[in-house]
Amino acid sequence: MENHLPVDPPPPPLLPISPPHQNPNFVFPAPVGAASQLDPQGMLDIDWASILSGQSNMQVGVDQDIVNSSYKPMVEGGEGGLSSSSLMGGINNGGSEDMEKENNNNKEKRRRMMKKTTRPRFEFQTRSADDILDDGYRWRKYGQKAVKNSIYPRSYYRCTHHTCNVKKQVQRLSKDTSIVVTTYEGIHNHPCEKLMETLTPLLKQIQFLTTLSN
DNA sequence: CGTCTTTGACCAGCGC
DNA sequence: GCGCTGGTCAAAGACG
C-alpha cells in the first residue's frame, strides 16, 4: 500500500512518486493541460502544500470538461459537499414500502447531487513504477474499471477521513506505460496526516532547543 | 476483529 | 429502445 514514508529525498532522475508532504515545492512532471507553462524540461513548480490544504486556487491540469464548461476555482463549502452519512443512508433492512421509497429517494438525491456539484479537479501525470502516488493522505479503494482505449484499468479511491469527500482516480497510460495519471476531485478539509506526523517531532525538537537556548 | 481490496452488479448519461 | 461506457455500491474475502 501507500503507507510508506520514505526517509530520503526522491532520487533523481526518475520523477516522483515523491510525497508532496515531504517537500511542498517539489517539482512535478508535466501536468496535463499545462504544457504552455512548462519549461523545456517539461517541469512546473507546484505549491503542493497550498493545493492540498485547499488554500490555493491553482489549477493544475484541470480536467478538460471543466475547462470547457463552467468550472469555477472555488473551494467546496461544508454544506455544499456530499455528506456520506446523510446521502448514503437508507440501507434496505426492512422491506416496508416507505423505507424502500425513502431508500430510492436517497439514492436519487445522491446521484443528482453528484451530478450537479462542480468540484475542483487536478490531474497529474507522474512517471512511476508504482500506481499509487503517496500524497500523504489515506485512501480507500472503492472501485476499479476497465476503460476504453486503455489496457490498464482505472482505480477509484476515496479519502478515508470521515468528514472528507475527496476522491481520486488513478490510471496508467497505455501509450506510455511508465506514466501514471492521477486525478484528484475535491479539496481535503483536514490536515495531511503524514505531514503532521513528520512535522510534530521536528516541532517538538525545535521547542526543546529553543528552551535550551533561553 | 477491524480495515482494506476485489469484483460483479447496478445505474445514469449519451450516441445511434 | 438499445448498447456502450464510466462511476459507484456492497458483499465477500484477504490481511495484519
PDB file of C-alpha atoms (C1' of nucleotides) in Angstrom:
ATOM      1  CA  MET A   1       0.000   0.000   0.000  1.00  0.00           C
ATOM      2  CA  GLU A   2       0.981   3.599   0.120  1.00  0.00           C
ATOM      3  CA  ASN A   3       1.600   3.718   3.808  1.00  0.00           C
ATOM      4  CA  HIS A   4       5.303   4.050   3.468  1.00  0.00           C
ATOM      5  CA  LEU A   5       7.163   7.161   4.370  1.00  0.00           C
ATOM      6  CA  PRO A   6      10.447   7.412   2.515  1.00  0.00           C
ATOM      7  CA  VAL A   7      13.210   8.895   4.560  1.00  0.00           C
ATOM      8  CA  ASP A   8      15.413  10.068   1.744  1.00  0.00           C
ATOM      9  CA  PRO A   9      14.521  12.752  -0.725  1.00  0.00           C
ATOM     10  CA  PRO A  10      13.234  11.461  -4.039  1.00  0.00           C
ATOM     11  CA  PRO A  11      16.055  10.142  -6.128  1.00  0.00           C
ATOM     12  CA  PRO A  12      16.687  11.786  -9.434  1.00  0.00           C
ATOM     13  CA  PRO A  13      16.290  11.216 -12.330  1.00  0.00           C
ATOM     14  CA  LEU A  14      13.031   9.389 -12.042  1.00  0.00           C
ATOM     15  CA  LEU A  15      10.295  11.726 -11.047  1.00  0.00           C
ATOM     16  CA  PRO A  16       8.140  11.297  -8.105  1.00  0.00           C
ATOM     17  CA  ILE A  17       6.396   9.450  -6.615  1.00  0.00           C
ATOM     18  CA  SER A  18       7.658  11.741  -4.137  1.00  0.00           C
ATOM     19  CA  PRO A  19       5.266  12.587  -1.415  1.00  0.00           C
ATOM     20  CA  PRO A  20       4.317  16.233  -1.674  1.00  0.00           C
ATOM     21  CA  HIS A  21       4.115  16.444   2.086  1.00  0.00           C
ATOM     22  CA  GLN A  22       7.834  15.885   2.215  1.00  0.00           C
ATOM     23  CA  ASN A  23       8.588  18.824   0.027  1.00  0.00           C
ATOM     24  CA  PRO A  24       5.767  21.230  -0.618  1.00  0.00           C
ATOM     25  CA  ASN A  25       7.560  22.826  -3.522  1.00  0.00           C
ATOM     26  CA  PHE A  26       8.565  19.619  -5.165  1.00  0.00           C
ATOM     27  CA  VAL A  27       8.719  19.842  -8.907  1.00  0.00           C
ATOM     28  CA  PHE A  28       6.274  17.530 -10.550  1.00  0.00           C
ATOM     29  CA  PRO A  29       6.372  16.479 -14.172  1.00  0.00           C
ATOM     30  CA  ALA A  30       4.145  17.993 -16.724  1.00  0.00           C
ATOM     31  CA  PRO A  31       0.607  18.333 -15.504  1.00  0.00           C
ATOM     32  CA  VAL A  32      -1.949  17.683 -18.159  1.00  0.00           C
ATOM     33  CA  GLY A  33      -3.134  20.761 -19.941  1.00  0.00           C
ATOM     34  CA  ALA A  34      -0.371  22.947 -18.615  1.00  0.00           C
ATOM     35  CA  ALA A  35       2.008  22.463 -21.493  1.00  0.00           C
ATOM     36  CA  SER A  36       2.256  26.150 -22.284  1.00  0.00           C
ATOM     37  CA  GLN A  37       3.541  26.925 -18.822  1.00  0.00           C
ATOM     38  CA  LEU A  38       6.271  24.372 -18.928  1.00  0.00           C
ATOM     39  CA  ASP A  39       9.924  24.961 -19.232  1.00  0.00           C
ATOM     40  CA  PRO A  40      11.852  22.959 -21.836  1.00  0.00           C
ATOM     41  CA  GLN A  41      12.197  20.042 -19.492  1.00  0.00           C
ATOM     42  CA  GLY A  42       8.502  19.855 -19.002  1.00  0.00           C
ATOM     43  CA  MET A  43       8.664  20.779 -15.369  1.00  0.00           C
ATOM     44  CA  LEU A  44       6.422  23.039 -13.399  1.00  0.00           C
ATOM     45  CA  ASP A  45       6.608  24.279  -9.861  1.00  0.00           C
ATOM     46  CA  ILE A  46       3.618  23.279  -7.864  1.00  0.00           C
ATOM     47  CA  ASP A  47       2.806  24.556  -4.422  1.00  0.00           C
ATOM     48  CA  TRP A  48       1.631  21.235  -3.081  1.00  0.00           C
ATOM     49  CA  ALA A  49       1.101  22.477   0.420  1.00  0.00           C
ATOM     50  CA  SER A  50      -1.352  25.108  -0.731  1.00  0.00           C
ATOM     51  CA  ILE A  51      -3.159  22.863  -3.137  1.00  0.00           C
ATOM     52  CA  LEU A  52      -3.582  20.017  -0.728  1.00  0.00           C
ATOM     53  CA  SER A  53      -4.637  22.232   2.110  1.00  0.00           C
ATOM     54  CA  GLY A  54      -7.166  23.987  -0.065  1.00  0.00           C
ATOM     55  CA  GLN A  55      -5.502  27.372   0.282  1.00  0.00           C
ATOM     56  CA  SER A  56      -4.641  27.654  -3.354  1.00  0.00           C
ATOM     57  CA  ASN A  57      -6.853  28.137  -6.341  1.00  0.00           C
ATOM     58  CA  MET A  58      -4.086  26.964  -8.589  1.00  0.00           C
ATOM     59  CA  GLN A  59      -5.377  24.734 -11.323  1.00  0.00           C
ATOM     60  CA  VAL A  60      -3.035  22.058 -12.428  1.00  0.00           C
ATOM     61  CA  GLY A  61      -4.090  20.063 -15.405  1.00  0.00           C
ATOM     62  CA  VAL A  62      -7.692  20.901 -14.782  1.00  0.00           C
ATOM     63  CA  ASP A  63      -9.997  18.387 -16.301  1.00  0.00           C
ATOM     64  CA  GLN A  64     -10.856  19.278 -19.855  1.00  0.00           C
ATOM     65  CA  ASP A  65     -14.598  19.023 -19.278  1.00  0.00           C
ATOM     66  CA  ILE A  66     -14.371  21.563 -16.541  1.00  0.00           C
ATOM     67  CA  VAL A  67     -12.239  23.928 -18.579  1.00  0.00           C
ATOM     68  CA  ASN A  68     -14.778  23.826 -21.349  1.00  0.00           C
ATOM     69  CA  SER A  69     -17.735  24.226 -19.095  1.00  0.00           C
ATOM     70  CA  SER A  70     -18.377  26.411 -16.123  1.00  0.00           C
ATOM     71  CA  TYR A  71     -15.557  25.496 -13.843  1.00  0.00           C
ATOM     72  CA  LYS A  72     -15.007  27.949 -11.042  1.00  0.00           C
ATOM     73  CA  PRO A  73     -11.916  27.716  -8.893  1.00  0.00           C
ATOM     74  CA  MET A  74     -13.857  27.561  -5.713  1.00  0.00           C
ATOM     75  CA  VAL A  75     -13.464  25.566  -2.582  1.00  0.00           C
ATOM     76  CA  GLU A  76     -16.461  23.438  -1.975  1.00  0.00           C
ATOM     77  CA  GLY A  77     -18.242  24.576   1.118  1.00  0.00           C
ATOM     78  CA  GLY A  78     -19.136  22.332   4.004  1.00  0.00           C
ATOM     79  CA  GLU A  79     -22.823  22.270   3.345  1.00  0.00           C
ATOM     80  CA  GLY A  80     -22.383  22.075  -0.380  1.00  0.00           C
ATOM     81  CA  GLY A  81     -20.407  18.915  -0.190  1.00  0.00           C
ATOM     82  CA  LEU A  82     -21.758  15.466  -0.077  1.00  0.00           C
ATOM     83  CA  SER A  83     -22.182  14.124   3.364  1.00  0.00           C
ATOM     84  CA  SER A  84     -21.765  10.449   3.001  1.00  0.00           C
ATOM     85  CA  SER A  85     -23.624   9.809   6.208  1.00  0.00           C
ATOM     86  CA  SER A  86     -26.691  11.654   5.055  1.00  0.00           C
ATOM     87  CA  LEU A  87     -26.593  10.605   1.467  1.00  0.00           C
ATOM     88  CA  MET A  88     -25.560   7.026   1.928  1.00  0.00           C
ATOM     89  CA  GLY A  89     -28.434   6.441   4.264  1.00  0.00           C
ATOM     90  CA  GLY A  90     -31.385   4.273   3.542  1.00  0.00           C
ATOM     91  CA  ILE A  91     -29.954   0.832   3.649  1.00  0.00           C
ATOM     92  CA  ASN A  92     -32.774  -1.506   2.972  1.00  0.00           C
ATOM     93  CA  ASN A  93     -33.032  -3.662   6.034  1.00  0.00           C
ATOM     94  CA  GLY A  94     -36.746  -3.727   6.383  1.00  0.00           C
ATOM     95  CA  GLY A  95     -38.799  -4.204   3.322  1.00  0.00           C
ATOM     96  CA  SER A  96     -41.567  -1.790   4.158  1.00  0.00           C
ATOM     97  CA  GLU A  97     -42.782   0.270   1.249  1.00  0.00           C
ATOM     98  CA  ASP A  98     -41.953   3.551   2.976  1.00  0.00           C
ATOM     99  CA  MET A  99     -38.432   2.506   3.682  1.00  0.00           C
ATOM    100  CA  GLU A 100     -37.972   1.397   0.143  1.00  0.00           C
ATOM    101  CA  LYS A 101     -39.325   4.696  -1.106  1.00  0.00           C
ATOM    102  CA  GLU A 102     -37.014   6.643   1.143  1.00  0.00           C
ATOM    103  CA  ASN A 103     -34.161   4.470   0.054  1.00  0.00           C
ATOM    104  CA  ASN A 104     -34.867   5.239  -3.557  1.00  0.00           C
ATOM    105  CA  ASN A 105     -35.223   8.933  -2.790  1.00  0.00           C
ATOM    106  CA  ASN A 106     -31.851   8.986  -1.103  1.00  0.00           C
ATOM    107  CA  LYS A 107     -30.251   7.212  -3.984  1.00  0.00           C
ATOM    108  CA  GLU A 108     -31.821   9.643  -6.392  1.00  0.00           C
ATOM    109  CA  LYS A 109     -30.758  12.609  -4.315  1.00  0.00           C
ATOM    110  CA  ARG A 110     -27.210  11.352  -4.104  1.00  0.00           C
ATOM    111  CA  ARG A 111     -26.972  10.867  -7.833  1.00  0.00           C
ATOM    112  CA  ARG A 112     -28.345  14.296  -8.584  1.00  0.00           C
ATOM    113  CA  MET A 113     -26.008  15.869  -6.087  1.00  0.00           C
ATOM    114  CA  MET A 114     -23.024  14.121  -7.526  1.00  0.00           C
ATOM    115  CA  LYS A 115     -24.004  15.208 -10.980  1.00  0.00           C
ATOM    116  CA  LYS A 116     -24.678  18.778 -10.035  1.00  0.00           C
ATOM    117  CA  THR A 117     -21.780  19.626  -7.813  1.00  0.00           C
ATOM    118  CA  THR A 118     -18.827  21.062  -9.643  1.00  0.00           C
ATOM    119  CA  ARG A 119     -15.717  20.219  -7.754  1.00  0.00           C
ATOM    120  CA  PRO A 120     -12.157  21.287  -8.341  1.00  0.00           C
ATOM    121  CA  ARG A 121     -10.201  18.645 -10.169  1.00  0.00           C
ATOM    122  CA  PHE A 122      -6.474  18.401 -10.502  1.00  0.00           C
ATOM    123  CA  GLU A 123      -4.842  15.983 -12.850  1.00  0.00           C
ATOM    124  CA  PHE A 124      -1.205  14.951 -12.626  1.00  0.00           C
ATOM    125  CA  GLN A 125       0.932  12.754 -14.759  1.00  0.00           C
ATOM    126  CA  THR A 126       3.741  11.136 -12.858  1.00  0.00           C
ATOM    127  CA  ARG A 127       6.432   8.844 -14.089  1.00  0.00           C
ATOM    128  CA  SER A 128       6.491   5.996 -11.649  1.00  0.00           C
ATOM    129  CA  ALA A 129       6.624   2.260 -11.363  1.00  0.00           C
ATOM    130  CA  ASP A 130       4.029   2.461  -8.608  1.00  0.00           C
ATOM    131  CA  ASP A 131       0.431   3.181  -9.460  1.00  0.00           C
ATOM    132  CA  ILE A 132      -0.219   4.809  -6.147  1.00  0.00           C
ATOM    133  CA  LEU A 133       1.229   8.240  -5.566  1.00  0.00           C
ATOM    134  CA  ASP A 134       1.915   8.677  -1.877  1.00  0.00           C
ATOM    135  CA  ASP A 135       0.459  12.106  -1.265  1.00  0.00           C
ATOM    136  CA  GLY A 136       0.287  11.850   2.494  1.00  0.00           C
ATOM    137  CA  TYR A 137      -3.412  11.183   2.732  1.00  0.00           C
ATOM    138  CA  ARG A 138      -5.112   7.873   3.378  1.00  0.00           C
ATOM    139  CA  TRP A 139      -7.279   6.486   0.600  1.00  0.00           C
ATOM    140  CA  ARG A 140      -9.732   3.647   0.347  1.00  0.00           C
ATOM    141  CA  LYS A 141     -10.233   1.952  -2.970  1.00  0.00           C
ATOM    142  CA  TYR A 142     -13.899   1.641  -3.869  1.00  0.00           C
ATOM    143  CA  GLY A 143     -13.815   0.546  -7.455  1.00  0.00           C
ATOM    144  CA  GLN A 144     -11.841  -0.439 -10.473  1.00  0.00           C
ATOM    145  CA  LYS A 145     -12.962  -0.337 -14.074  1.00  0.00           C
ATOM    146  CA  ALA A 146     -11.548  -1.277 -17.397  1.00  0.00           C
ATOM    147  CA  VAL A 147     -11.641   1.852 -19.529  1.00  0.00           C
ATOM    148  CA  LYS A 148     -11.928   2.226 -23.239  1.00  0.00           C
ATOM    149  CA  ASN A 149      -8.752   2.674 -25.277  1.00  0.00           C
ATOM    150  CA  SER A 150      -6.577   1.583 -22.426  1.00  0.00           C
ATOM    151  CA  ILE A 151      -5.216  -1.781 -21.496  1.00  0.00           C
ATOM    152  CA  TYR A 152      -4.904  -0.671 -17.869  1.00  0.00           C
ATOM    153  CA  PRO A 153      -7.863  -0.393 -15.527  1.00  0.00           C
ATOM    154  CA  ARG A 154      -8.794   2.842 -13.767  1.00  0.00           C
ATOM    155  CA  SER A 155      -8.902   2.706  -9.992  1.00  0.00           C
ATOM    156  CA  TYR A 156     -11.212   4.805  -7.854  1.00  0.00           C
ATOM    157  CA  TYR A 157     -10.204   5.961  -4.384  1.00  0.00           C
ATOM    158  CA  ARG A 158     -11.923   7.960  -1.652  1.00  0.00           C
ATOM    159  CA  CYS A 159     -10.254   9.771   1.237  1.00  0.00           C
ATOM    160  CA  THR A 160     -10.766   7.745   4.411  1.00  0.00           C
ATOM    161  CA  HIS A 161     -11.179  10.784   6.647  1.00  0.00           C
ATOM    162  CA  HIS A 162     -14.796  10.671   7.815  1.00  0.00           C
ATOM    163  CA  THR A 163     -15.635  14.285   7.024  1.00  0.00           C
ATOM    164  CA  CYS A 164     -13.655  14.444   3.819  1.00  0.00           C
ATOM    165  CA  ASN A 165     -15.208  13.668   0.467  1.00  0.00           C
ATOM    166  CA  VAL A 166     -12.195  13.934  -1.789  1.00  0.00           C
ATOM    167  CA  LYS A 167     -11.815  11.304  -4.472  1.00  0.00           C
ATOM    168  CA  LYS A 168      -9.067  10.361  -6.818  1.00  0.00           C
ATOM    169  CA  GLN A 169      -8.744   8.267  -9.918  1.00  0.00           C
ATOM    170  CA  VAL A 170      -5.553   6.506 -10.864  1.00  0.00           C
ATOM    171  CA  GLN A 171      -4.803   5.171 -14.296  1.00  0.00           C
ATOM    172  CA  ARG A 172      -1.689   4.160 -16.172  1.00  0.00           C
ATOM    173  CA  LEU A 173      -1.287   5.461 -19.690  1.00  0.00           C
ATOM    174  CA  SER A 174      -1.376   2.743 -22.323  1.00  0.00           C
ATOM    175  CA  LYS A 175       0.694   4.930 -24.651  1.00  0.00           C
ATOM    176  CA  ASP A 176       3.483   5.339 -22.150  1.00  0.00           C
ATOM    177  CA  THR A 177       3.195   2.687 -19.506  1.00  0.00           C
ATOM    178  CA  SER A 178       5.662   4.417 -17.235  1.00  0.00           C
ATOM    179  CA  ILE A 179       3.257   7.304 -16.725  1.00  0.00           C
ATOM    180  CA  VAL A 180       0.519   7.247 -14.127  1.00  0.00           C
ATOM    181  CA  VAL A 181      -2.318   9.741 -14.372  1.00  0.00           C
ATOM    182  CA  THR A 182      -3.800  10.725 -11.012  1.00  0.00           C
ATOM    183  CA  THR A 183      -6.918  12.871 -10.912  1.00  0.00           C
ATOM    184  CA  TYR A 184      -7.921  14.475  -7.621  1.00  0.00           C
ATOM    185  CA  GLU A 185     -11.509  15.610  -7.221  1.00  0.00           C
ATOM    186  CA  GLY A 186     -12.335  17.968  -4.391  1.00  0.00           C
ATOM    187  CA  ILE A 187     -10.217  19.502  -1.685  1.00  0.00           C
ATOM    188  CA  HIS A 188      -9.348  17.997   1.667  1.00  0.00           C
ATOM    189  CA  ASN A 189     -10.980  19.675   4.648  1.00  0.00           C
ATOM    190  CA  HIS A 190      -8.485  18.258   7.123  1.00  0.00           C
ATOM    191  CA  PRO A 191      -4.723  18.413   7.563  1.00  0.00           C
ATOM    192  CA  CYS A 192      -2.455  15.946   5.867  1.00  0.00           C
ATOM    193  CA  GLU A 193      -1.900  13.175   8.389  1.00  0.00           C
ATOM    194  CA  LYS A 194       1.577  12.258   7.279  1.00  0.00           C
ATOM    195  CA  LEU A 195       2.633  15.884   7.113  1.00  0.00           C
ATOM    196  CA  MET A 196       1.604  16.266  10.737  1.00  0.00           C
ATOM    197  CA  GLU A 197       3.334  13.008  11.611  1.00  0.00           C
ATOM    198  CA  THR A 198       6.517  14.281  10.026  1.00  0.00           C
ATOM    199  CA  LEU A 199       6.354  17.761  11.454  1.00  0.00           C
ATOM    200  CA  THR A 200       5.333  17.011  15.022  1.00  0.00           C
ATOM    201  CA  PRO A 201       8.669  15.546  16.192  1.00  0.00           C
ATOM    202  CA  LEU A 202      10.511  18.321  14.407  1.00  0.00           C
ATOM    203  CA  LEU A 203       8.430  20.978  16.091  1.00  0.00           C
ATOM    204  CA  LYS A 204       8.974  19.324  19.446  1.00  0.00           C
ATOM    205  CA  GLN A 205      12.694  19.290  18.852  1.00  0.00           C
ATOM    206  CA  ILE A 206      12.679  22.958  17.885  1.00  0.00           C
ATOM    207  CA  GLN A 207      10.706  23.796  21.001  1.00  0.00           C
ATOM    208  CA  PHE A 208      13.150  21.816  23.099  1.00  0.00           C
ATOM    209  CA  LEU A 209      16.170  23.533  21.552  1.00  0.00           C
ATOM    210  CA  THR A 210      14.518  26.900  21.990  1.00  0.00           C
ATOM    211  CA  THR A 211      14.013  26.284  25.686  1.00  0.00           C
ATOM    212  CA  LEU A 212      17.637  25.208  25.998  1.00  0.00           C
ATOM    213  CA  SER A 213      18.965  28.344  24.333  1.00  0.00           C
ATOM    214  CA  ASN A 214      16.849  30.556  26.584  1.00  0.00           C
TER     215      ASN A 214
ATOM    216  C1'  DC B   1     -11.520  -8.217  14.673  1.00  0.00           C
ATOM    217  C1'  DG B   2     -11.154  -4.083  12.189  1.00  0.00           C
ATOM    218  C1'  DT B   3      -9.613  -2.286   7.934  1.00  0.00           C
ATOM    219  C1'  DC B   4      -8.924  -2.528   3.263  1.00  0.00           C
ATOM    220  C1'  DT B   5      -9.177  -4.585  -1.557  1.00  0.00           C
ATOM    221  C1'  DT B   6     -11.515  -7.108  -5.039  1.00  0.00           C
ATOM    222  C1'  DT B   7     -15.085  -7.672  -8.139  1.00  0.00           C
ATOM    223  C1'  DG B   8     -19.640  -8.336 -10.109  1.00  0.00           C
ATOM    224  C1'  DA B   9     -23.760  -5.804 -10.375  1.00  0.00           C
ATOM    225  C1'  DC B  10     -26.280  -1.746 -10.917  1.00  0.00           C
ATOM    226  C1'  DC B  11     -27.393   2.753 -12.721  1.00  0.00           C
ATOM    227  C1'  DA B  12     -27.287   7.113 -15.470  1.00  0.00           C
ATOM    228  C1'  DG B  13     -25.771   9.519 -19.459  1.00  0.00           C
ATOM    229  C1'  DC B  14     -25.027   9.541 -24.164  1.00  0.00           C
ATOM    230  C1'  DG B  15     -24.986   8.434 -29.061  1.00  0.00           C
ATOM    231  C1'  DC B  16     -27.154   5.917 -32.634  1.00  0.00           C
TER     232       DC B  16
ATOM    233  C1'  DG C   1     -35.232   1.488 -27.253  1.00  0.00           C
ATOM    234  C1'  DC C   2     -30.673  -0.409 -27.160  1.00  0.00           C
ATOM    235  C1'  DG C   3     -25.928  -0.877 -26.364  1.00  0.00           C
ATOM    236  C1'  DC C   4     -21.780   1.156 -24.642  1.00  0.00           C
ATOM    237  C1'  DT C   5     -19.226   3.492 -21.125  1.00  0.00           C
ATOM    238  C1'  DG C   6     -17.965   5.490 -16.740  1.00  0.00           C
ATOM    239  C1'  DG C   7     -18.855   5.855 -11.853  1.00  0.00           C
ATOM    240  C1'  DT C   8     -20.463   3.756  -7.630  1.00  0.00           C
ATOM    241  C1'  DC C   9     -22.185   0.238  -4.425  1.00  0.00           C
ATOM    242  C1'  DA C  10     -21.744  -3.519  -1.447  1.00  0.00           C
ATOM    243  C1'  DA C  11     -20.802  -8.396  -0.312  1.00  0.00           C
ATOM    244  C1'  DA C  12     -17.086 -11.351   0.229  1.00  0.00           C
ATOM    245  C1'  DG C  13     -12.577 -12.285   1.083  1.00  0.00           C
ATOM    246  C1'  DA C  14      -7.685 -11.108   2.421  1.00  0.00           C
ATOM    247  C1'  DC C  15      -4.626  -9.310   5.560  1.00  0.00           C
ATOM    248  C1'  DG C  16      -2.192  -7.652   9.715  1.00  0.00           C
TER     249       DG C  16
END
